[in-house]
Short mmCIF file of C-alpha atoms in Angstrom, two decimals:
data_model
loop_
_atom_site.label_atom_id
_atom_site.label_comp_id
_atom_site.label_asym_id
_atom_site.label_seq_id
_atom_site.Cartn_x
_atom_site.Cartn_y
_atom_site.Cartn_z
CA UNK B 691 66.74 102.39 132.47
CA UNK B 692 69.19 104.78 134.06
CA UNK B 693 72.51 105.02 132.27
CA UNK B 694 75.85 106.73 132.90
CA UNK B 695 76.81 109.79 130.85
CA UNK B 696 78.60 109.10 127.56
CA UNK B 697 79.51 111.36 124.67
CA UNK B 698 78.51 108.78 122.03
CA UNK B 699 74.96 108.11 123.24
CA UNK B 700 72.53 110.99 123.76
CA UNK B 701 69.03 109.59 124.23
CA UNK B 702 65.67 111.07 125.26
CA UNK B 703 65.07 107.80 127.11
CA UNK B 704 67.92 108.53 129.46
CA UNK B 705 70.14 111.51 130.02
CA UNK B 706 73.39 109.62 129.78
CA UNK B 707 75.11 106.37 128.70
CA UNK B 708 78.72 105.19 128.99
CA UNK B 709 80.64 103.10 126.54
CA UNK B 710 81.95 100.13 128.51
CA UNK B 711 84.94 97.98 127.75
CA UNK B 712 83.56 95.13 125.67
CA UNK B 713 86.84 93.82 124.44
CA UNK B 714 89.86 93.44 126.58
CA UNK B 715 89.11 93.13 130.30
CA UNK B 716 92.07 92.45 132.52
CA UNK B 717 92.41 88.90 133.76
CA UNK B 718 93.50 88.39 137.36
CA UNK B 719 96.46 86.43 136.06
CA UNK B 720 97.59 89.25 133.80
CA UNK B 721 100.50 91.38 134.81
CA UNK B 722 102.47 94.37 133.70
CA UNK B 723 105.50 93.99 135.91
CA UNK B 724 108.93 94.68 134.49
CA UNK B 725 110.72 92.12 136.68
CA UNK B 726 111.86 89.21 134.54
CA UNK B 727 112.31 86.66 137.32
CA UNK B 728 112.05 86.14 141.05
CA UNK B 729 113.71 84.11 143.74
CA UNK B 730 110.82 81.63 143.63
CA UNK B 731 111.53 80.79 139.99
CA UNK B 732 108.62 82.78 138.57
CA UNK B 733 109.50 84.92 135.59
CA UNK B 734 107.91 87.52 133.33
CA UNK B 735 107.66 87.15 129.57
CA UNK B 736 106.27 89.20 126.74
CA UNK B 737 104.14 88.04 123.82
CA UNK B 738 105.28 90.05 120.82
CA UNK B 739 104.41 90.36 117.16
CA UNK B 740 103.45 93.79 118.02
CA UNK B 741 102.66 93.61 121.73
CA UNK B 742 99.87 91.02 122.03
CA UNK B 743 97.44 92.14 124.73
CA UNK B 744 94.68 89.89 126.10
CA UNK B 745 96.11 86.78 124.48
CA UNK B 746 95.71 83.45 126.24
CA UNK B 747 98.80 81.93 127.86
CA UNK B 748 99.29 78.16 128.19
CA UNK B 749 101.90 75.88 129.69
CA UNK B 750 102.71 73.15 127.16
CA UNK B 751 102.34 70.36 129.71
CA UNK B 752 102.83 67.46 127.29
CA UNK B 753 105.66 69.40 125.60
CA UNK B 754 104.57 68.38 122.11
CA UNK B 755 104.85 71.88 120.66
CA UNK B 756 101.13 72.24 119.96
CA UNK B 757 98.10 73.34 121.93
CA UNK B 758 96.27 70.28 123.25
CA UNK B 759 93.69 69.35 125.89
CA UNK B 760 96.38 68.41 128.40
CA UNK B 761 97.93 71.87 128.32
CA UNK B 762 97.21 74.30 131.15
CA UNK B 763 95.79 77.76 130.62
CA UNK B 764 97.61 80.20 132.88
CA UNK B 765 95.76 83.43 132.12
CA UNK B 766 95.92 86.29 129.64
CA UNK B 767 98.59 88.81 128.76
CA UNK B 768 98.46 92.35 130.07
CA UNK B 769 99.66 95.68 128.75
CA UNK B 770 102.68 95.39 126.45
CA UNK B 771 102.00 91.66 126.16
CA UNK B 772 103.44 90.86 129.59
CA UNK B 773 102.62 87.85 131.75
CA UNK B 774 104.20 86.32 134.85
CA UNK B 775 104.73 82.57 134.74
CA UNK B 776 104.62 81.19 138.28
CA UNK B 777 107.25 78.79 139.60
CA UNK B 778 104.93 75.77 139.28
CA UNK B 779 104.87 76.25 135.50
CA UNK B 780 108.40 77.50 134.87
CA UNK B 781 109.68 74.18 133.48
CA UNK B 782 107.26 74.05 130.55
CA UNK B 783 107.35 75.69 127.12
CA UNK B 784 104.86 78.55 126.86
CA UNK B 785 102.21 78.83 124.14
CA UNK B 786 100.49 82.11 123.32
CA UNK B 787 97.09 81.97 121.66
CA UNK B 788 96.14 85.33 120.15
CA UNK B 789 92.41 85.29 119.46
CA UNK B 790 90.50 87.05 116.71
CA UNK B 791 88.30 89.79 118.11
CA UNK B 792 89.83 89.46 121.58
CA UNK B 793 93.58 90.00 121.36
CA UNK B 794 94.94 93.46 120.62
CA UNK B 795 98.08 93.87 118.54
CA UNK B 796 99.45 97.27 119.53
CA UNK B 797 101.04 97.66 116.09
CA UNK B 798 97.62 98.11 114.57
CA UNK B 799 94.51 99.66 116.04
CA UNK B 800 91.89 97.19 117.20
CA UNK B 801 91.88 93.45 117.68
CA UNK B 802 93.30 90.69 115.50
CA UNK B 803 91.07 89.40 112.73
CA UNK B 804 92.35 85.80 112.82
CA UNK B 805 93.81 83.46 115.42
CA UNK B 806 97.57 83.08 115.82
CA UNK B 807 99.54 80.68 118.04
CA UNK B 808 103.15 81.26 119.08
CA UNK B 809 105.48 79.21 121.28
CA UNK B 810 108.80 79.58 123.13
CA UNK B 811 110.99 77.29 125.17
CA UNK B 812 110.73 77.37 128.95
CA UNK B 813 112.17 80.44 130.62
CA UNK B 814 112.14 82.58 127.47
CA UNK B 815 111.82 86.31 128.00
CA UNK B 816 109.74 86.71 124.84
CA UNK B 817 107.34 84.59 122.80
CA UNK B 818 107.62 85.71 119.19
CA UNK B 819 107.49 84.46 115.60
CA UNK B 820 111.26 83.87 115.92
CA UNK B 821 110.90 81.67 119.02
CA UNK B 822 108.09 79.83 117.24
CA UNK B 823 110.30 79.23 114.23
CA UNK B 824 113.05 77.93 116.52
CA UNK B 825 110.78 75.48 118.36
CA UNK B 826 108.99 74.18 115.27
CA UNK B 827 112.22 73.62 113.32
CA UNK B 828 114.23 72.25 116.24
CA UNK B 829 116.76 75.07 116.20
CA UNK B 830 118.21 77.30 118.87
CA UNK B 831 117.69 81.06 118.70
CA UNK B 832 121.41 81.41 117.98
CA UNK B 833 120.96 79.17 114.94
CA UNK B 834 117.87 81.11 113.86
CA UNK B 835 119.75 84.41 114.20
CA UNK B 836 122.62 83.07 112.11
CA UNK B 837 120.24 81.75 109.45
CA UNK B 838 118.35 85.05 109.22
CA UNK B 839 121.53 87.12 109.64
CA UNK B 840 120.06 88.98 112.58
CA UNK B 841 121.41 89.84 116.01
CA UNK B 842 120.36 87.11 118.45
CA UNK B 843 120.03 89.66 121.26
CA UNK B 844 117.49 91.53 119.13
CA UNK B 845 115.27 88.59 118.18
CA UNK B 846 115.31 87.24 121.75
CA UNK B 847 114.22 90.51 123.38
CA UNK B 848 111.73 93.36 123.03
CA UNK B 849 112.57 94.55 119.52
CA UNK B 850 109.65 96.99 119.59
CA UNK B 851 111.19 98.89 122.50
CA UNK B 852 114.51 98.88 120.64
CA UNK B 853 112.93 100.98 117.89
CA UNK B 854 112.98 103.86 120.39
CA UNK B 855 116.67 103.39 121.20
CA UNK B 856 118.85 106.49 120.97
CA UNK B 857 121.36 104.65 118.80
CA UNK B 858 120.36 105.01 115.14
CA UNK B 859 121.81 101.65 114.07
CA UNK B 860 119.87 99.87 116.82
CA UNK B 861 116.66 101.60 115.80
CA UNK B 862 117.11 100.62 112.17
CA UNK B 863 117.92 97.01 113.02
CA UNK B 864 114.86 96.82 115.25
CA UNK B 865 112.63 98.06 112.42
CA UNK B 866 114.01 95.35 110.17
CA UNK B 867 113.47 92.65 112.80
CA UNK B 868 109.94 93.88 113.43
CA UNK B 869 109.10 93.75 109.71
CA UNK B 870 110.36 90.17 109.59
CA UNK B 871 108.37 89.24 112.71
CA UNK B 872 104.99 90.50 111.57
CA UNK B 873 105.55 89.04 108.11
CA UNK B 874 106.37 85.59 109.55
CA UNK B 875 103.25 85.80 111.69
CA UNK B 876 101.15 85.95 108.52
CA UNK B 877 102.23 82.37 107.77
CA UNK B 878 101.17 80.99 111.17
CA UNK B 879 97.72 80.21 112.48
CA UNK B 880 97.75 77.07 114.65
CA UNK B 881 100.93 75.35 115.78
CA UNK B 882 99.68 71.90 114.77
CA UNK B 883 99.26 73.05 111.16
CA UNK B 884 102.92 74.01 110.72
CA UNK B 885 104.89 71.85 108.31
CA UNK B 886 108.58 72.16 109.23
CA UNK B 887 110.00 72.12 105.72
CA UNK B 888 107.28 74.41 104.41
CA UNK B 889 107.77 76.78 107.35
CA UNK B 890 111.49 77.02 106.63
CA UNK B 891 110.84 77.82 102.97
CA UNK B 892 108.37 80.56 103.88
CA UNK B 893 110.64 82.15 106.47
CA UNK B 894 113.64 82.17 104.14
CA UNK B 895 111.54 83.75 101.38
CA UNK B 896 110.42 86.42 103.83
CA UNK B 897 114.01 86.93 104.99
CA UNK B 898 115.13 87.63 101.43
CA UNK B 899 112.29 90.12 100.84
CA UNK B 900 112.96 91.85 104.15
CA UNK B 901 116.65 92.22 103.25
CA UNK B 902 115.69 93.81 99.93
CA UNK B 903 113.23 96.19 101.57
CA UNK B 904 115.81 97.18 104.20
CA UNK B 905 118.58 97.75 101.67
CA UNK B 906 116.34 99.80 99.38
CA UNK B 907 114.86 102.02 102.09
CA UNK B 908 116.61 105.34 102.53
CA UNK B 909 114.51 105.93 105.65
CA UNK B 910 114.54 102.66 107.60
CA UNK B 911 111.62 103.79 109.77
CA UNK B 912 109.45 103.48 106.64
CA UNK B 913 109.67 99.70 107.16
CA UNK B 914 107.15 100.14 109.99
CA UNK B 915 104.46 100.60 107.35
CA UNK B 916 105.41 97.51 105.32
CA UNK B 917 104.39 93.86 105.29
CA UNK B 918 105.88 91.00 103.28
CA UNK B 919 103.28 88.62 101.91
CA UNK B 920 103.79 85.30 100.12
CA UNK B 921 101.68 83.75 97.40
CA UNK B 922 101.08 80.01 97.08
CA UNK B 923 104.47 79.60 95.39
CA UNK B 924 106.26 81.54 98.16
CA UNK B 925 106.85 84.47 95.83
CA UNK B 926 107.16 87.54 98.05
CA UNK B 927 105.65 90.96 97.61
CA UNK B 928 106.10 93.91 99.94
CA UNK B 929 102.91 95.82 100.62
CA UNK B 930 101.85 98.87 102.54
CA UNK B 931 100.22 97.99 105.84
CA UNK B 932 98.34 100.42 108.08
CA UNK B 933 100.30 100.48 111.32
CA UNK B 934 100.31 102.67 114.36
CA UNK B 935 98.54 103.23 117.60
CA UNK B 936 94.83 103.86 117.83
CA UNK B 937 95.57 107.51 118.58
CA UNK B 938 97.81 107.99 115.56
CA UNK B 939 95.19 106.46 113.27
CA UNK B 940 92.32 108.56 114.64
CA UNK B 941 94.05 111.94 114.78
CA UNK B 942 92.47 114.39 112.35
CA UNK B 943 89.57 112.11 111.46
CA UNK B 944 85.84 112.76 111.57
CA UNK B 945 83.65 109.71 112.26
CA UNK B 946 79.93 109.27 111.65
CA UNK B 947 78.11 106.84 113.95
CA UNK B 948 75.13 104.74 112.91
CA UNK B 949 73.13 102.55 115.29
CA UNK B 950 72.45 98.85 114.86
CA UNK B 951 69.23 99.22 116.88
CA UNK B 952 66.36 100.62 114.80
CA UNK B 953 64.64 102.32 117.75
CA UNK B 954 67.80 104.08 118.87
CA UNK B 955 68.42 105.05 115.25
CA UNK B 956 65.07 106.86 115.20
CA UNK B 957 65.77 108.54 118.53
CA UNK B 958 69.37 109.56 117.99
CA UNK B 959 70.08 109.72 114.27
CA UNK B 960 73.73 110.09 113.21
CA UNK B 961 76.39 111.02 115.77
CA UNK B 962 79.58 112.79 114.68
CA UNK B 963 82.90 112.94 116.51
CA UNK B 964 85.85 114.90 115.13
CA UNK B 965 89.39 114.62 116.55
CA UNK B 966 92.01 117.31 116.22
CA UNK B 967 94.94 116.57 113.90
CA UNK B 968 97.58 116.83 116.63
CA UNK B 969 97.71 115.88 120.28
CA UNK B 970 97.91 118.56 122.95
CA UNK B 971 101.10 119.17 124.89
CA UNK B 972 99.90 116.80 127.64
CA UNK B 973 99.35 114.02 125.08
CA UNK B 974 95.56 114.22 125.17
CA UNK B 975 93.52 114.85 122.02
CA UNK B 976 90.76 117.45 121.69
CA UNK B 977 87.51 116.46 119.99
CA UNK B 978 84.12 117.87 119.06
CA UNK B 979 80.94 115.78 119.33
CA UNK B 980 77.57 116.39 117.69
CA UNK B 981 74.27 114.49 117.53
CA UNK B 982 71.97 115.47 114.67
CA UNK B 983 68.70 114.56 116.43
CA UNK B 984 69.41 116.71 119.47
CA UNK B 985 71.37 119.58 117.93
CA UNK B 986 73.91 119.34 120.73
CA UNK B 987 77.60 120.07 120.21
CA UNK B 988 80.26 119.92 122.88
CA UNK B 989 84.02 119.75 123.13
CA UNK B 990 86.31 117.65 125.28
CA UNK B 991 89.66 115.91 125.46
CA UNK B 992 90.41 112.20 125.06
CA UNK B 993 93.22 110.09 126.51
CA UNK B 994 93.95 107.16 124.20
CA UNK B 995 94.93 103.61 125.05
CA UNK B 996 95.31 100.50 122.87
CA UNK B 997 91.61 99.61 123.17
CA UNK B 998 89.88 102.97 123.05
CA UNK B 999 90.00 106.34 124.74
CA UNK B 1000 88.87 107.91 128.00
CA UNK B 1001 87.19 111.22 128.74
CA UNK B 1002 86.55 113.00 132.03
CA UNK B 1003 83.11 114.35 132.90
CA UNK B 1004 82.58 116.12 136.23
CA UNK B 1005 85.61 114.38 137.65
CA UNK B 1006 84.51 110.93 136.47
CA UNK B 1007 86.65 109.03 133.95
CA UNK B 1008 84.57 107.37 131.23
CA UNK B 1009 86.09 104.71 128.97
CA UNK B 1010 85.10 104.67 125.33
CA UNK B 1011 85.85 101.11 124.21
CA UNK B 1012 86.65 100.27 120.60
CA UNK B 1013 86.20 96.55 119.99
CA UNK B 1014 87.16 96.64 116.31
CA UNK B 1015 89.05 99.14 114.16
CA UNK B 1016 89.53 98.61 110.45
CA UNK B 1017 90.93 100.20 107.32
CA UNK B 1018 88.63 100.21 104.30
CA UNK B 1019 89.74 98.54 101.08
CA UNK B 1020 86.26 97.98 99.62
CA UNK B 1021 84.97 101.42 98.72
CA UNK B 1022 88.15 102.65 97.07
CA UNK B 1023 88.12 105.74 99.28
CA UNK B 1024 90.56 104.53 101.98
CA UNK B 1025 88.04 105.12 104.75
CA UNK B 1026 88.36 103.91 108.34
CA UNK B 1027 85.74 102.42 110.64
CA UNK B 1028 85.24 101.05 114.13
CA UNK B 1029 82.67 99.39 116.41
CA UNK B 1030 81.55 100.39 119.90
CA UNK B 1031 79.24 98.54 122.26
CA UNK B 1032 77.56 100.61 124.96
CA UNK B 1033 76.90 99.50 128.52
CA UNK B 1034 73.27 98.68 127.67
CA UNK B 1035 74.28 96.47 124.74
CA UNK B 1036 73.70 98.87 121.85
CA UNK B 1037 76.36 98.66 119.15
CA UNK B 1038 77.26 101.73 117.13
CA UNK B 1039 79.27 101.57 113.92
CA UNK B 1040 81.45 104.57 113.09
CA UNK B 1041 83.00 105.33 109.71
CA UNK B 1042 84.83 108.27 108.22
CA UNK B 1043 82.31 108.46 105.38
CA UNK B 1044 78.59 107.76 105.02
CA UNK B 1045 77.61 110.05 102.15
CA UNK B 1046 78.82 107.62 99.46
CA UNK B 1047 78.41 103.87 99.73
CA UNK B 1048 80.36 101.06 98.09
CA UNK B 1049 78.88 98.29 95.96
CA UNK B 1050 78.99 94.51 95.93
CA UNK B 1051 80.35 92.59 92.97
CA UNK B 1052 79.37 89.05 92.01
CA UNK B 1053 82.75 87.80 93.25
CA UNK B 1054 82.05 89.30 96.67
CA UNK B 1055 78.98 87.10 97.08
CA UNK B 1056 78.97 84.00 94.85
CA UNK B 1057 80.05 80.84 96.71
CA UNK B 1058 80.99 82.90 99.77
CA UNK B 1059 80.06 82.34 103.40
CA UNK B 1060 79.58 85.27 105.77
CA UNK B 1061 78.59 85.63 109.40
CA UNK B 1062 76.15 88.51 109.75
CA UNK B 1063 75.74 90.22 113.12
CA UNK B 1064 72.67 92.38 113.69
CA UNK B 1065 70.25 93.61 116.35
CA UNK B 1066 66.88 91.90 115.88
CA UNK B 1067 65.20 93.98 118.60
CA UNK B 1068 62.49 95.37 116.35
CA UNK B 1069 60.63 98.23 118.06
CA UNK B 1070 62.43 98.10 121.42
CA UNK B 1071 65.74 99.49 122.65
CA UNK B 1072 66.61 96.20 124.38
CA UNK B 1073 69.14 94.52 122.09
CA UNK B 1074 68.46 91.12 120.56
CA UNK B 1075 71.97 90.26 119.37
CA UNK B 1076 71.77 87.77 116.52
CA UNK B 1077 74.30 86.07 114.27
CA UNK B 1078 73.37 84.29 111.06
CA UNK B 1079 75.66 82.18 108.89
CA UNK B 1080 74.85 82.88 105.26
CA UNK B 1081 76.18 80.80 102.36
CA UNK B 1082 75.47 82.17 98.88
CA UNK B 1083 75.27 79.64 96.04
CA UNK B 1084 76.03 80.50 92.42
CA UNK B 1085 72.45 79.74 91.30
CA UNK B 1086 70.87 82.40 93.52
CA UNK B 1087 69.87 79.99 96.29
CA UNK B 1088 71.37 80.18 99.75
CA UNK B 1089 71.57 78.51 103.14
CA UNK B 1090 70.98 80.51 106.32
CA UNK B 1091 71.84 79.03 109.71
CA UNK B 1092 70.61 80.96 112.73
CA UNK B 1093 70.96 79.24 116.08
CA UNK B 1094 69.51 75.74 115.74
CA UNK B 1095 67.48 76.60 112.64
CA UNK B 1096 68.47 76.17 109.00
CA UNK B 1097 66.67 77.92 106.15
CA UNK B 1098 67.00 76.93 102.49
CA UNK B 1099 63.95 78.71 101.04
CA UNK B 1100 65.54 82.13 100.57
CA UNK B 1101 67.14 83.50 97.40
CA UNK B 1102 69.60 86.30 96.84
CA UNK B 1103 70.28 88.83 94.11
CA UNK B 1104 72.49 91.84 93.47
CA UNK B 1105 70.57 94.94 92.46
CA UNK B 1106 72.69 97.94 91.49
CA UNK B 1107 75.44 96.79 93.83
CA UNK B 1108 73.16 96.14 96.81
CA UNK B 1109 72.44 92.68 98.21
CA UNK B 1110 68.81 91.62 98.36
CA UNK B 1111 67.59 88.49 100.16
CA UNK B 1112 63.98 87.40 99.69
CA UNK B 1113 61.42 87.34 102.48
CA UNK B 1114 63.73 87.82 105.46
CA UNK B 1115 61.31 89.92 107.49
CA UNK B 1116 58.29 88.44 109.28
CA UNK B 1117 55.99 90.53 107.09
CA UNK B 1118 57.58 89.09 103.94
CA UNK B 1119 59.72 92.07 102.98
CA UNK B 1120 63.09 91.51 101.37
CA UNK B 1121 66.33 92.41 103.16
CA UNK B 1122 68.26 95.03 101.22
CA UNK B 1123 71.76 96.02 102.34
CA UNK B 1124 74.57 98.05 100.80
CA UNK B 1125 78.22 97.94 101.85
CA UNK B 1126 79.52 101.18 103.32
CA UNK B 1127 83.14 100.21 103.96
CA UNK B 1128 85.01 96.94 104.42
CA UNK B 1129 88.15 94.89 104.06
CA UNK B 1130 89.20 91.24 103.87
CA UNK B 1131 87.88 90.63 107.41
CA UNK B 1132 84.68 92.61 107.71
CA UNK B 1133 82.09 94.61 105.79
CA UNK B 1134 79.98 97.30 107.43
CA UNK B 1135 76.49 97.13 105.93
CA UNK B 1136 73.81 99.80 105.69
CA UNK B 1137 70.31 98.32 105.91
CA UNK B 1138 68.27 100.37 103.46
CA UNK B 1139 65.06 98.47 104.24
CA UNK B 1140 64.83 100.22 107.60
CA UNK B 1141 63.91 103.89 108.02
CA UNK B 1142 66.13 105.44 109.18
CA UNK B 1143 68.95 103.23 107.95
CA UNK B 1144 70.69 100.99 110.48
CA UNK B 1145 74.02 99.16 110.48
CA UNK B 1146 74.87 95.46 110.33
CA UNK B 1147 78.23 93.73 110.33
CA UNK B 1148 79.23 91.04 107.81
CA UNK B 1149 82.29 89.01 108.88
CA UNK B 1150 84.27 86.46 106.87
CA UNK B 1151 86.29 84.84 109.66
CA UNK B 1152 84.25 82.60 111.97
CA UNK B 1153 86.57 83.11 114.95
CA UNK B 1154 86.30 86.88 114.65
CA UNK B 1155 82.52 86.69 114.22
CA UNK B 1156 82.08 84.51 117.31
CA UNK B 1157 84.28 86.79 119.39
CA UNK B 1158 82.40 89.93 118.34
CA UNK B 1159 79.08 88.18 118.95
CA UNK B 1160 80.13 87.17 122.46
CA UNK B 1161 81.36 90.66 123.30
CA UNK B 1162 78.22 92.30 122.01
CA UNK B 1163 75.79 89.87 123.66
CA UNK B 1164 77.65 89.98 126.99
CA UNK B 1165 76.83 93.69 127.33
CA UNK B 1166 73.06 93.12 127.52
#
């Protein structure tokens, strides 16, 4: 198979491969225009928590404040969360559905890990957690602003852009509003699950915590790295949250890439890409790439976007797509990791550390359900993208659902922090995997049964797992 040149795939089977965009393709209905309205009645809005890119946009046709079968999908948001509502749909409230594994939040590198729905009244310039709070509690934005003691012009406009305002007071207020917005978003999944009284209690608890954080911060820009979380009793805690663009997170990092395909793993081994700590004067970032099976090292420059980065080879621009980017909380080493899918369907997992692996605890596995994504291609390079739902019982038994088949004859065990499942392979071998890095959404696994080792992905959220599965399988 002939493949385009790509810095992340160097194969003796083909001279070149390109990483293709597997995540966030532009929809024909998406737009990035700055005009807010037109003579025809069409208008442009923005979906903002951070900017929500590649989120679905719906007209709330039955005007019941929830997403239902009668509502009309209009398209998907473009860069900076923008979308143009045509005149035929201008008289309806607008619902934004941000989808796990599909929608990019430009506050944080990579896609969302859970679904979120937001809503705004017809004609609104922005769809935000504040507009959602207004609609679901029957309040106007003026009333919401008064309740939260915030400037109504700030919560009804692009508060992210306001953080770059030359006026210091405006910048600081925008940081406070943004902290409140992303914290409120944590309390929302689907619009039909919102209880009005409960929503009000949560938002007011967040408001109080945001006020405290703002008043106690000597540098108000530090709020951009904070998140207010609530426990079941609505007691608030303010936590550090990794925020920033993909470029800012990847600057200065070295990533080690491991294949999910066992044949490619034998051919290519581990790939390494190292980014310089600072961008060049033109905004691009220099990098060095090395593949240990081919002893090739070369240098280049990368231009970053919200969903990856681009390089130029012989005048041709090549997009390196990142379909997931995560911060590690499992290993205790604060590593980072991401997933790429190549144009021939091979998925490569990159992490900032592979020389020391994490371990599973009993609590990680007992009575938990995971969705495991892996390449079941065996001895070929043609991907066989597979997803299994695995439920681990406390007595060592388990249920595996793969496609239309259900298996109840397997058992699991933890051996020195690695997970072992009996008789998974056709030849009767056990499946032995060790976590490399992970977080509350995903765990990157190293399959130690294979030689050389290969990567699998273990996902907790079903929506995220399905989205990643669809993206990966669509590249075959």
